[in-house]
Amino acid sequence: MSRWFGRLIQQHHVRHGKQAGVLTLRIGPPREQNALLTTQDLEKIAGLTLEHYNRNAEDFREGTRDHDVSQNVEALLQAIEGDPPFTIFDFGCGPGRDLKVFTALGHIAVGLEGASRLAAMARADTGCEVWEQDFLKLDLPERRFDGVFANAALFHVPSQELARVLLQLHATLKPRGVLFASNPHGHNEEGWNRGRYGVYHDLESWRRYLSAAGFVELSHYYRPTGLPRAQQPWLASVWRKLP
């Protein structure tokens, strides 16, 4: 295990919808001074995060069932060129809430989920094709999808691995396809939050990663709408694949 773990513990208050929570993050030194995460570190990050979601699968489904992400769905669909129906890749689909939405709108939706219990729920509840894959061990087809919907998913990818994962999402999109991403934002903190690993990018950091992976920004916004920035924990952004 690298010495990165166990460094300074710092607390940050973040609102999730109407309920405030406390993030307890283990903050490492600046990345350029940091030892790389080892294969063992990455396996632990993925394993413990997926274990958390599997252990809390029922509560997670109930707790997120009524979340309104229609603004995010519309942001993706409005940016896709051509005529529907579109082929949509729901990256980190959880128990399948948004797969149902895309299917009901007449699109062809395919999900990917790392937690086995959530993947099984998504298949059973939606009838959609759902691939069970670890975010850090993706095996994706090339140029298959018109859009990628990554809602509350990519922040679980360690910053060290993010460029590689974004290139894989870029490759699975058709030419000029669209990536939507929504993540809790911060000041580039990285570490453990109540049993899950997360990276809390600011806008400039997020832009650097996406631009380097071959995407051009179409728009971004903070959620929930209509609140002061301090009460908008989510950063949503829409990106087009460059040829």
Short mmCIF file of C-alpha atoms in Angstrom, two decimals, residues 7-140:
data_model
loop_
_atom_site.label_atom_id
_atom_site.label_comp_id
_atom_site.label_asym_id
_atom_site.label_seq_id
_atom_site.Cartn_x
_atom_site.Cartn_y
_atom_site.Cartn_z
CA ARG A 7 -2.44 11.36 5.23
CA LEU A 8 -4.22 14.43 6.52
CA ILE A 9 -7.92 13.90 7.31
CA GLN A 10 -10.04 16.91 6.45
CA GLN A 11 -13.79 17.50 6.59
CA HIS A 12 -15.94 19.23 4.00
CA HIS A 13 -19.65 19.95 4.14
CA VAL A 14 -21.54 19.14 0.97
CA ARG A 15 -25.26 19.22 0.36
CA HIS A 16 -26.81 16.26 -1.44
CA GLY A 17 -30.23 17.51 -2.51
CA LYS A 18 -31.89 18.80 0.64
CA GLN A 19 -29.83 16.83 3.11
CA ALA A 20 -26.41 17.98 4.22
CA GLY A 21 -23.63 15.46 4.77
CA VAL A 22 -20.00 15.50 5.84
CA LEU A 23 -17.24 14.23 3.60
CA THR A 24 -14.26 12.82 5.46
CA LEU A 25 -11.43 12.78 2.95
CA ARG A 26 -7.88 11.57 3.29
CA ILE A 27 -6.03 14.27 1.44
CA GLY A 28 -2.63 13.48 -0.01
CA PRO A 29 0.14 15.88 -0.96
CA PRO A 30 0.06 17.49 -4.41
CA ARG A 31 -0.05 14.85 -7.14
CA GLU A 32 3.35 15.73 -8.56
CA GLN A 33 4.91 14.94 -5.18
CA ASN A 34 2.81 11.84 -4.69
CA ALA A 35 3.80 8.24 -5.12
CA LEU A 36 1.73 6.59 -7.82
CA LEU A 37 -1.10 4.39 -6.67
CA THR A 38 0.01 0.79 -7.06
CA THR A 39 -1.99 -2.00 -8.64
CA GLN A 40 -2.78 -3.15 -5.12
CA ASP A 41 -4.02 0.33 -4.19
CA LEU A 42 -6.28 0.48 -7.24
CA GLU A 43 -7.71 -2.97 -6.59
CA LYS A 44 -8.47 -1.96 -3.01
CA ILE A 45 -10.12 1.27 -4.15
CA ALA A 46 -12.35 -0.56 -6.61
CA GLY A 47 -13.04 -3.49 -4.30
CA LEU A 48 -14.04 -1.48 -1.24
CA THR A 49 -16.12 1.00 -3.23
CA LEU A 50 -18.05 -1.78 -4.97
CA GLU A 51 -18.42 -3.63 -1.68
CA HIS A 52 -20.03 -0.51 -0.23
CA TYR A 53 -22.57 -0.30 -3.05
CA ASN A 54 -23.34 -4.02 -2.91
CA ARG A 55 -23.82 -3.91 0.85
CA ASN A 56 -26.15 -0.92 0.58
CA ALA A 57 -27.83 -1.77 -2.72
CA GLU A 58 -31.43 -1.74 -1.46
CA ASP A 59 -30.99 1.50 0.45
CA PHE A 60 -29.26 3.07 -2.55
CA ARG A 61 -32.11 2.13 -4.87
CA GLU A 62 -34.74 3.51 -2.51
CA GLY A 63 -32.73 6.64 -1.74
CA THR A 64 -32.18 7.57 -5.39
CA ARG A 65 -35.41 6.31 -6.95
CA ASP A 66 -37.12 9.71 -6.98
CA HIS A 67 -34.11 11.91 -7.79
CA ASP A 68 -35.03 14.23 -10.62
CA VAL A 69 -32.22 14.28 -13.18
CA SER A 70 -34.42 15.27 -16.13
CA GLN A 71 -32.26 18.37 -16.67
CA ASN A 72 -29.26 16.09 -17.17
CA VAL A 73 -31.10 13.72 -19.50
CA GLU A 74 -32.26 16.65 -21.63
CA ALA A 75 -28.78 18.16 -21.71
CA LEU A 76 -27.39 14.97 -23.22
CA LEU A 77 -30.18 14.33 -25.71
CA GLN A 78 -30.33 17.91 -26.97
CA ALA A 79 -26.61 17.86 -27.78
CA ILE A 80 -26.69 14.68 -29.89
CA GLU A 81 -26.74 15.31 -33.62
CA GLY A 82 -28.98 13.41 -36.03
CA ASP A 83 -32.41 11.88 -35.69
CA PRO A 84 -33.55 9.69 -32.81
CA PRO A 85 -33.74 7.05 -31.58
CA PHE A 86 -30.24 7.28 -30.15
CA THR A 87 -28.06 4.56 -28.67
CA ILE A 88 -27.25 5.66 -25.10
CA PHE A 89 -24.59 4.20 -22.80
CA ASP A 90 -25.52 4.70 -19.13
CA PHE A 91 -22.10 4.52 -17.47
CA GLY A 92 -22.55 3.62 -13.82
CA CYS A 93 -26.26 2.91 -14.26
CA GLY A 94 -26.83 1.74 -10.68
CA PRO A 95 -30.21 0.01 -10.25
CA GLY A 96 -31.43 1.27 -13.63
CA ARG A 97 -33.49 4.38 -12.90
CA ASP A 98 -32.14 6.31 -15.89
CA LEU A 99 -32.13 3.31 -18.22
CA LYS A 100 -35.91 3.31 -17.76
CA VAL A 101 -36.07 7.00 -18.63
CA PHE A 102 -34.10 6.66 -21.86
CA THR A 103 -36.07 3.58 -22.90
CA ALA A 104 -39.38 5.30 -22.20
CA LEU A 105 -38.27 8.15 -24.45
CA GLY A 106 -37.78 5.66 -27.28
CA HIS A 107 -33.99 5.34 -27.20
CA ILE A 108 -31.85 2.20 -27.07
CA ALA A 109 -30.15 2.15 -23.67
CA VAL A 110 -27.29 -0.05 -22.51
CA GLY A 111 -26.00 0.12 -18.95
CA LEU A 112 -22.69 -0.55 -17.25
CA GLU A 113 -22.42 -1.12 -13.51
CA GLY A 114 -19.59 -2.41 -11.35
CA ALA A 115 -21.62 -3.50 -8.32
CA SER A 116 -23.11 -6.94 -9.01
CA ARG A 117 -26.25 -6.41 -6.94
CA LEU A 118 -27.04 -3.10 -8.63
CA ALA A 119 -26.36 -4.58 -12.07
CA ALA A 120 -28.79 -7.43 -11.33
CA MET A 121 -31.43 -4.93 -10.18
CA ALA A 122 -30.99 -2.89 -13.35
CA ARG A 123 -31.43 -5.93 -15.59
CA ALA A 124 -34.49 -7.14 -13.69
CA ASP A 125 -36.17 -3.73 -13.47
CA THR A 126 -35.54 -2.50 -17.02
CA GLY A 127 -34.99 -5.46 -19.34
CA CYS A 128 -32.03 -3.56 -20.78
CA GLU A 129 -28.63 -4.99 -21.54
CA VAL A 130 -26.38 -4.24 -18.55
CA TRP A 131 -22.67 -5.00 -18.52
CA GLU A 132 -21.04 -5.73 -15.16
CA GLN A 133 -17.59 -4.14 -15.34
CA ASP A 134 -15.18 -2.44 -12.96
CA PHE A 135 -14.62 1.19 -14.05
CA LEU A 136 -10.86 0.53 -13.92
CA LYS A 137 -11.06 -2.61 -16.11
CA LEU A 138 -13.32 -1.58 -18.98
CA ASP A 139 -13.82 -3.60 -22.14
CA LEU A 140 -15.95 -1.45 -24.45
#
